[in-house]
């Protein structure tokens, strides 16, 4: 059963869809099911099962029906998904989308076992222009052709809403016959998406398993409300406050030897707190590395949606970090503050890359090296802050240091593709042979269409 709400468009009197509501306990082939992140030929061993209109029993004894999904995650991060197309949206329109959904689960949220916790299965929802499908990668595993992220991590086409564990249940067995209903919502953080030229999108529900065992759920309801975004494709600002959770932000380390992560002390810790000289708390996303003779880089990135397709933009960046080193200190291996702070815009998602004959992880962006620049990045300054007295890069006293491109009288530039999506990156690039610890505390990027 489907409920669709329509709204009139003033300029053409056409009614467009602004809300959809689906009862997945009563379906008739409208949804397509699929599984990913398992080896080719592993369907039987992974117990992959998708059945519509299946009955289950709540702990209360009440019988209900839903769309049954089951798999046995054997050492990988198996995904299960349902998808269907939505039409009659306003064409080429950027939306903020609110999801609400309900599933039936049979595991408690406090249980643990061999291979992880039975409830360590992330629930995700998303929308994409591309129809979700599968392809086979270089190690003969099925992967999804849309980006919903990996396990708790999010992607361009998917948002994490929580896990399948339900506190009202007492059973830890993933084979329990007793189920409870659990609701999910993204009301506090809507999902951004732009409809295609025909006003269509693919709506997807997925689970992403971190539990090496069986998972059985029933999907019962799935709703989506579409509100035209307040973003103006000609000019808008994206703000990132690192004192609160930022699930869409990812960390990437680069320019260090393959297999030496432990020796380089690579650490990414969101929602970390440190103290300033007065004992006040500073919160942000902590990045730490120990640069041992190389030029180690530490990067955070976030996708920016809502840009016009195939358009030119300039962008200004405002950034603040918390640092623990003075800008006048020197030592063996260079100055502790000889770490460049950079920002970049790219169409490609920042990622580690390997180059033949090179035993180091590099970055797939042209951002230059140390204090040099590349085509995609700008140097904002270094991490040294003159108000600090300590030269020790292990100091536990921090100070805020701001940066902005306006003072530099320079801007980032980018030419978008047909997706209207860019990746905003902030990073450090070390010229100091020693430890570096910083917190990114706040970032904002303002776009202007040329």
Coordinates of C-alpha atoms in Angstrom, one line a residue:
X1 CA 0.0 0.0 0.0
X2 CA 1.2 3.5 -0.9
X3 CA 0.2 6.9 0.3
X4 CA 1.4 9.8 -1.8
X5 CA 0.9 13.5 -0.9
X6 CA 0.9 16.0 -3.7
X7 CA 1.5 19.8 -3.7
X8 CA 0.7 22.3 -6.4
X9 CA 3.5 24.1 -8.2
X10 CA 2.6 27.7 -8.7
X11 CA 4.3 28.3 -12.0
X12 CA 2.6 25.4 -13.9
X13 CA -0.2 24.2 -11.6
X14 CA 1.3 20.7 -11.8
X15 CA 1.0 18.6 -8.7
X16 CA 4.4 17.2 -7.5
X17 CA 5.0 14.5 -5.0
X18 CA 6.2 15.9 -1.6
X19 CA 5.6 12.8 0.6
X20 CA 5.5 9.0 0.2
X21 CA 4.4 6.4 2.7
X22 CA 4.9 2.7 2.2
X23 CA 3.4 -0.3 4.0
X24 CA 6.0 -3.1 3.5
X25 CA 3.7 -5.6 5.2
X26 CA 1.5 -5.6 2.1
X27 CA 3.6 -5.4 -1.1
X28 CA 3.2 -6.9 -4.6
X29 CA 6.7 -6.8 -6.1
X30 CA 7.1 -3.0 -6.1
X31 CA 10.4 -3.3 -4.1
X32 CA 13.6 -4.8 -5.5
X33 CA 15.8 -6.6 -3.0
X34 CA 19.5 -7.2 -3.1
X35 CA 22.6 -8.2 -1.1
X36 CA 26.2 -6.9 -1.4
X37 CA 29.7 -7.3 0.1
X38 CA 29.8 -11.0 -0.2
X39 CA 31.8 -13.3 -2.5
X40 CA 30.6 -14.5 -5.9
X41 CA 29.0 -17.9 -5.4
X42 CA 28.5 -17.4 -1.7
X43 CA 24.7 -17.0 -1.8
X44 CA 24.0 -20.3 -0.1
X45 CA 26.7 -20.0 2.6
X46 CA 25.7 -16.4 3.3
X47 CA 22.0 -17.6 3.6
X48 CA 20.8 -14.7 1.5
X49 CA 17.0 -14.5 1.8
X50 CA 14.5 -11.8 0.8
X51 CA 10.7 -12.5 1.1
X52 CA 7.8 -10.1 1.0
X53 CA 4.6 -10.3 3.1
X54 CA 6.1 -12.6 5.7
X55 CA 4.5 -13.1 9.1
X56 CA 6.4 -12.7 12.4
X57 CA 5.4 -12.6 16.1
X58 CA 6.1 -9.8 18.6
X59 CA 7.0 -10.5 22.2
X60 CA 3.5 -9.5 23.1
X61 CA 2.2 -12.4 21.0
X62 CA 0.8 -10.1 18.3
X63 CA 1.2 -11.3 14.7
X64 CA 2.4 -8.9 12.0
X65 CA 3.8 -9.0 8.5
X66 CA 6.8 -7.3 6.8
X67 CA 9.4 -7.6 4.2
X68 CA 11.8 -10.3 5.5
X69 CA 15.6 -9.9 5.0
X70 CA 18.1 -12.4 6.3
X71 CA 21.8 -13.0 5.8
X72 CA 24.8 -14.7 7.6
X73 CA 27.7 -12.3 7.6
X74 CA 30.8 -14.5 7.4
X75 CA 33.7 -12.2 8.2
X76 CA 32.7 -9.4 5.7
X77 CA 30.3 -6.5 6.1
X78 CA 27.3 -7.9 4.3
X79 CA 24.7 -5.4 3.1
X80 CA 21.0 -6.2 2.6
X81 CA 18.8 -3.7 0.8
X82 CA 15.4 -2.8 -0.6
X83 CA 14.8 -0.2 -3.3
X84 CA 12.1 1.3 -5.5
X85 CA 11.8 4.3 -7.7
X86 CA 9.9 7.5 -6.8
X87 CA 8.6 9.7 -9.6
X88 CA 6.6 12.9 -10.0
X89 CA 9.1 15.0 -8.0
X90 CA 10.0 18.4 -9.3
X91 CA 12.7 18.0 -11.9
X92 CA 16.3 19.1 -11.2
X93 CA 15.3 20.2 -7.7
X94 CA 17.4 20.0 -4.6
X95 CA 15.5 18.6 -1.6
X96 CA 15.9 18.2 2.1
X97 CA 14.4 14.8 2.8
X98 CA 13.1 13.4 6.2
X99 CA 12.9 9.7 6.6
X100 CA 10.9 7.7 9.1
X101 CA 10.8 3.9 9.1
X102 CA 10.0 0.9 11.2
X103 CA 11.6 -2.6 11.4
X104 CA 11.1 -5.6 13.5
X105 CA 14.2 -6.9 15.2
X106 CA 15.0 -9.9 17.5
X107 CA 18.2 -8.8 19.3
X108 CA 18.8 -6.7 22.4
X109 CA 21.1 -3.6 22.2
X110 CA 23.4 -4.7 25.1
X111 CA 24.5 -8.2 24.0
X112 CA 28.0 -9.3 22.8
X113 CA 29.4 -12.4 21.4
X114 CA 32.1 -14.0 19.3
X115 CA 32.4 -12.0 16.0
X116 CA 30.9 -8.9 17.5
X117 CA 27.5 -7.8 18.9
X118 CA 24.4 -9.2 17.2
X119 CA 23.0 -5.7 17.2
X120 CA 26.1 -4.2 15.4
X121 CA 24.1 -3.9 12.2
X122 CA 23.7 -0.3 10.9
X123 CA 20.3 0.8 9.4
X124 CA 20.7 3.2 6.5
X125 CA 18.4 5.1 4.2
X126 CA 19.1 7.1 1.1
X127 CA 18.1 8.4 -2.3
X128 CA 20.0 8.3 -5.6
X129 CA 19.5 9.2 -9.2
X130 CA 21.2 6.0 -10.2
X131 CA 19.3 2.7 -9.8
X132 CA 20.9 0.6 -7.1
X133 CA 22.5 -2.5 -8.5
X134 CA 25.6 -4.8 -8.1
X135 CA 28.9 -5.2 -9.7
X136 CA 31.8 -7.6 -9.1
X137 CA 35.1 -6.0 -7.9
X138 CA 38.7 -7.1 -8.3
X139 CA 38.5 -9.7 -5.5
X140 CA 35.3 -11.3 -6.8
X141 CA 32.9 -9.7 -4.3
X142 CA 29.6 -8.1 -5.1
X143 CA 29.5 -4.4 -4.4
X144 CA 26.7 -1.8 -4.6
X145 CA 27.0 0.7 -7.5
X146 CA 25.8 3.5 -5.2
X147 CA 27.7 5.0 -2.2
X148 CA 25.9 4.3 1.1
X149 CA 29.2 4.1 3.0
X150 CA 30.7 1.1 4.9
X151 CA 29.2 -0.2 8.2
X152 CA 28.5 2.9 10.4
X153 CA 30.1 5.2 8.0
X154 CA 27.9 7.1 5.6
X155 CA 28.2 7.8 1.9
X156 CA 26.9 10.2 -0.8
X157 CA 23.8 8.1 -1.3
X158 CA 23.1 6.8 2.2
X159 CA 22.6 8.0 5.7
X160 CA 23.1 6.0 9.0
X161 CA 20.2 6.1 11.3
X162 CA 21.3 3.7 14.1
X163 CA 21.6 0.0 14.7
X164 CA 19.1 -2.9 15.0
X165 CA 19.4 -3.5 18.7
X166 CA 16.1 -2.9 20.7
X167 CA 16.3 -2.3 24.5
X168 CA 12.9 -3.8 25.2
X169 CA 14.1 -7.3 24.1
X170 CA 15.9 -9.6 26.6
X171 CA 17.1 -12.3 24.1
X172 CA 20.7 -12.0 22.8
X173 CA 20.2 -14.8 20.2
X174 CA 20.1 -13.6 16.6
X175 CA 17.9 -16.7 16.0
X176 CA 15.2 -15.7 18.5
X177 CA 11.6 -16.0 17.2
X178 CA 10.5 -13.1 19.3
X179 CA 10.6 -9.7 17.7
X180 CA 10.0 -6.1 18.7
X181 CA 9.3 -3.0 16.6
X182 CA 11.9 -0.3 16.4
X183 CA 11.5 3.1 14.8
X184 CA 14.1 5.2 13.1
X185 CA 14.1 8.9 11.9
X186 CA 16.5 11.5 10.6
X187 CA 14.4 14.4 11.7
X188 CA 17.4 16.1 13.3
X189 CA 19.5 15.8 10.2
X190 CA 17.8 15.7 6.8
X191 CA 19.2 14.0 3.8
X192 CA 20.1 16.2 0.8
X193 CA 19.5 15.0 -2.8
X194 CA 18.8 16.5 -6.2
X195 CA 16.1 14.9 -8.4
X196 CA 16.9 14.1 -12.0
X197 CA 15.7 15.9 -15.1
X198 CA 12.5 13.7 -15.1
X199 CA 11.8 14.3 -11.4
X200 CA 12.7 10.7 -10.4
X201 CA 14.9 9.2 -7.6
X202 CA 15.5 5.7 -6.2
X203 CA 14.6 5.3 -2.6
X204 CA 16.7 2.7 -0.7
X205 CA 16.6 1.0 2.7
X206 CA 19.7 -1.0 3.7
X207 CA 21.5 -2.7 6.6
X208 CA 25.3 -2.9 6.9
X209 CA 26.6 -5.6 9.1
X210 CA 29.5 -5.5 11.6
X211 CA 28.4 -8.8 13.2
X212 CA 29.9 -12.0 12.0
X213 CA 26.7 -14.0 12.3
X214 CA 23.1 -14.2 11.2
X215 CA 20.8 -11.2 11.0
X216 CA 17.0 -11.4 10.5
X217 CA 14.8 -8.4 10.3
X218 CA 11.4 -7.4 8.9
X219 CA 10.9 -4.0 7.3
X220 CA 7.3 -2.8 8.0
X221 CA 7.1 0.9 7.1
X222 CA 9.1 3.4 5.1
X223 CA 8.2 7.1 4.8
X224 CA 9.9 10.1 3.1
X225 CA 9.0 13.8 3.1
X226 CA 10.5 16.1 0.5
X227 CA 11.0 19.8 1.2
X228 CA 12.7 22.0 -1.4
X229 CA 16.0 23.1 -0.1
X230 CA 16.7 26.6 1.1
X231 CA 20.1 26.4 -0.7
X232 CA 20.5 28.7 -3.6
X233 CA 22.5 27.0 -6.3
X234 CA 23.9 30.5 -7.2
X235 CA 25.3 31.2 -3.7
X236 CA 25.3 29.4 -0.4
X237 CA 27.4 28.5 2.7
X238 CA 28.0 25.1 4.3
X239 CA 29.0 25.2 8.0
X240 CA 30.7 22.3 9.9
X241 CA 30.7 22.4 13.7
X242 CA 33.1 19.7 14.9
X243 CA 31.9 20.0 18.5
X244 CA 28.9 17.9 17.4
X245 CA 28.8 14.6 15.6
X246 CA 29.5 14.9 11.8
X247 CA 28.8 11.4 10.4
X248 CA 29.4 12.6 6.8
X249 CA 33.0 13.7 7.6
X250 CA 35.8 11.2 6.9
X251 CA 39.4 11.1 7.9
X252 CA 42.2 10.2 5.5
X253 CA 46.0 9.8 6.3
X254 CA 48.6 10.0 3.5
X255 CA 52.3 10.2 2.7
X256 CA 53.3 7.5 5.1
X257 CA 54.9 4.0 4.5
X258 CA 52.6 1.1 3.8
X259 CA 52.0 -1.1 6.9
X260 CA 53.5 1.5 9.3
X261 CA 50.2 2.9 10.7
X262 CA 51.0 1.9 14.3
X263 CA 54.5 3.4 14.2
X264 CA 53.2 6.6 12.7
X265 CA 50.6 6.7 15.5
X266 CA 47.7 7.6 13.1
X267 CA 44.7 8.6 15.2
X268 CA 41.3 10.1 14.2
X269 CA 39.1 10.9 17.1
X270 CA 35.9 12.9 16.6
X271 CA 34.2 14.7 19.6
X272 CA 37.5 15.0 21.5
X273 CA 37.9 17.6 24.3
X274 CA 41.1 19.4 25.2
X275 CA 41.8 22.4 27.5
X276 CA 43.2 25.9 26.9
X277 CA 45.5 27.8 29.2
X278 CA 42.6 28.9 31.4
X279 CA 41.2 25.4 31.7
X280 CA 38.3 26.0 29.4
X281 CA 37.2 23.1 27.2
X282 CA 37.7 23.0 23.5
X283 CA 35.9 20.3 21.5
X284 CA 36.6 19.2 18.0
X285 CA 37.8 16.4 15.6
X286 CA 41.3 15.3 16.8
X287 CA 43.9 14.2 14.3
X288 CA 47.3 12.9 15.4
X289 CA 50.3 11.4 13.6
X290 CA 54.1 11.0 14.3
X291 CA 55.9 12.1 11.1
X292 CA 59.0 9.9 10.9
X293 CA 61.2 11.4 8.2
X294 CA 58.3 11.7 5.7
X295 CA 55.7 14.5 5.1
X296 CA 52.7 12.9 6.6
X297 CA 49.3 14.4 5.8
X298 CA 46.1 14.3 7.8
X299 CA 42.8 15.2 6.1
X300 CA 39.1 15.6 6.8
X301 CA 36.6 15.7 4.0
X302 CA 32.8 16.3 3.6
X303 CA 30.7 16.0 0.5
X304 CA 28.9 19.2 -0.5
X305 CA 25.5 18.7 -2.3
X306 CA 23.3 21.3 -4.0
X307 CA 25.7 22.9 -6.4
X308 CA 24.5 23.5 -9.9
X309 CA 25.5 20.8 -12.4
X310 CA 28.3 21.6 -14.9
X311 CA 28.9 25.1 -13.4
X312 CA 31.9 27.1 -12.3
X313 CA 32.2 28.2 -8.6
X314 CA 34.6 30.2 -6.5
X315 CA 34.6 29.5 -2.8
X316 CA 35.9 31.2 0.4
X317 CA 36.9 29.2 3.4
X318 CA 36.9 30.0 7.2
X319 CA 38.6 27.5 9.4
X320 CA 39.7 27.2 13.1
X321 CA 41.9 24.6 14.7
X322 CA 43.1 24.0 18.3
X323 CA 46.8 23.6 18.4
X324 CA 49.4 23.0 21.1
X325 CA 52.6 24.5 19.7
X326 CA 54.0 28.0 19.5
X327 CA 55.1 29.5 16.2
X328 CA 58.6 30.4 17.2
X329 CA 60.0 27.0 18.4
X330 CA 62.6 24.9 16.8
X331 CA 64.1 21.5 17.4
X332 CA 65.7 18.4 16.0
X333 CA 63.7 17.4 12.9
X334 CA 62.5 20.9 12.3
X335 CA 60.0 23.2 14.0
X336 CA 56.9 21.7 15.6
X337 CA 54.8 24.3 13.9
X338 CA 56.2 23.5 10.5
X339 CA 53.0 21.8 9.6
X340 CA 51.0 23.4 6.8
X341 CA 47.2 23.9 7.1
X342 CA 45.5 23.5 3.7
X343 CA 42.0 23.4 2.2
X344 CA 40.9 21.9 -1.1
X345 CA 37.9 21.3 -3.4
X346 CA 37.6 18.3 -5.6
X347 CA 35.1 16.3 -7.7
X348 CA 36.7 13.1 -6.6
X349 CA 36.4 11.8 -3.1
X350 CA 39.7 12.1 -1.2
X351 CA 41.3 8.7 -0.8
X352 CA 44.6 6.9 -0.3
X353 CA 46.3 5.8 -3.5
X354 CA 49.2 3.6 -4.4
X355 CA 51.8 4.4 -7.1
X356 CA 53.8 1.7 -8.7
X357 CA 57.3 1.6 -7.3
X358 CA 56.4 3.7 -4.3
X359 CA 55.9 2.0 -0.9
X360 CA 53.9 4.9 0.5
X361 CA 50.3 5.8 0.6
X362 CA 49.6 9.0 -1.3
X363 CA 46.5 11.1 -1.8
X364 CA 44.5 11.2 -5.0
X365 CA 44.3 15.0 -4.9
X366 CA 46.7 17.6 -6.3
X367 CA 47.3 19.6 -3.1
X368 CA 51.1 20.1 -3.4
X369 CA 53.7 19.0 -0.8
X370 CA 54.3 20.5 2.6
X371 CA 53.9 24.3 2.0
X372 CA 53.7 24.0 -1.7
X373 CA 50.3 24.1 -3.4
X374 CA 48.6 22.1 -6.1
X375 CA 45.8 22.7 -8.5
X376 CA 43.1 21.7 -6.0
X377 CA 44.3 23.2 -2.8
X378 CA 45.4 26.3 -1.0
X379 CA 47.9 26.8 1.9
X380 CA 46.2 28.7 4.8
X381 CA 49.2 28.9 7.1
X382 CA 50.9 26.8 9.7
X383 CA 49.7 25.3 13.0
X384 CA 51.9 27.5 15.3
X385 CA 50.0 29.9 17.6
X386 CA 51.9 32.9 19.1
X387 CA 49.8 33.0 22.3
X388 CA 51.2 29.6 23.4
X389 CA 54.3 29.4 25.4
X390 CA 55.1 25.7 25.1
X391 CA 57.3 24.3 22.4
X392 CA 56.5 20.7 23.3
X393 CA 54.3 19.0 20.6
X394 CA 53.0 16.7 23.4
X395 CA 51.7 19.7 25.4
X396 CA 48.2 19.3 26.9
X397 CA 47.5 23.1 26.6
X398 CA 45.8 24.2 23.4
X399 CA 44.8 27.5 21.8
X400 CA 42.4 28.3 18.9
X401 CA 44.0 29.5 15.7
X402 CA 41.7 30.9 12.9
X403 CA 42.3 30.9 9.1
X404 CA 40.4 32.3 6.2
X405 CA 40.9 32.8 2.5
X406 CA 39.5 36.3 2.5
X407 CA 42.5 37.6 4.4
X408 CA 44.7 35.8 1.9
X409 CA 42.8 37.4 -0.9
X410 CA 42.6 34.0 -2.6
X411 CA 39.7 31.6 -3.4
X412 CA 39.2 28.0 -4.3
X413 CA 37.8 27.2 -7.7
X414 CA 35.9 24.2 -9.1
X415 CA 34.0 23.2 -12.2
X416 CA 31.2 20.8 -11.2
X417 CA 30.1 17.8 -13.2
X418 CA 26.6 16.5 -13.9
X419 CA 26.1 15.5 -10.2
X420 CA 26.5 19.0 -8.7
X421 CA 28.6 17.5 -5.9
X422 CA 32.0 18.5 -4.6
X423 CA 34.3 17.4 -1.8
X424 CA 35.4 20.0 0.7
X425 CA 38.7 19.0 2.5
X426 CA 40.7 20.5 5.3
X427 CA 44.1 19.1 6.2
X428 CA 47.6 19.3 7.5
X429 CA 50.8 18.5 5.6
X430 CA 53.8 18.0 8.0
X431 CA 57.4 19.2 7.5
X432 CA 58.2 18.4 11.2
X433 CA 59.8 15.0 12.0
X434 CA 57.8 14.4 15.2
X435 CA 54.3 14.2 16.6
X436 CA 51.6 16.6 15.6
X437 CA 48.2 16.8 17.3
X438 CA 45.5 19.2 16.3
X439 CA 41.7 19.6 16.6
X440 CA 39.6 20.9 13.8
X441 CA 36.9 22.9 15.6
X442 CA 35.0 24.8 12.9
X443 CA 34.9 25.1 9.2
X444 CA 32.7 27.0 6.7
X445 CA 32.8 27.3 2.9
X446 CA 30.9 29.9 0.9
X447 CA 30.2 29.2 -2.8
X448 CA 29.5 31.7 -5.5
X449 CA 28.5 30.7 -9.0
X450 CA 30.5 32.4 -11.7

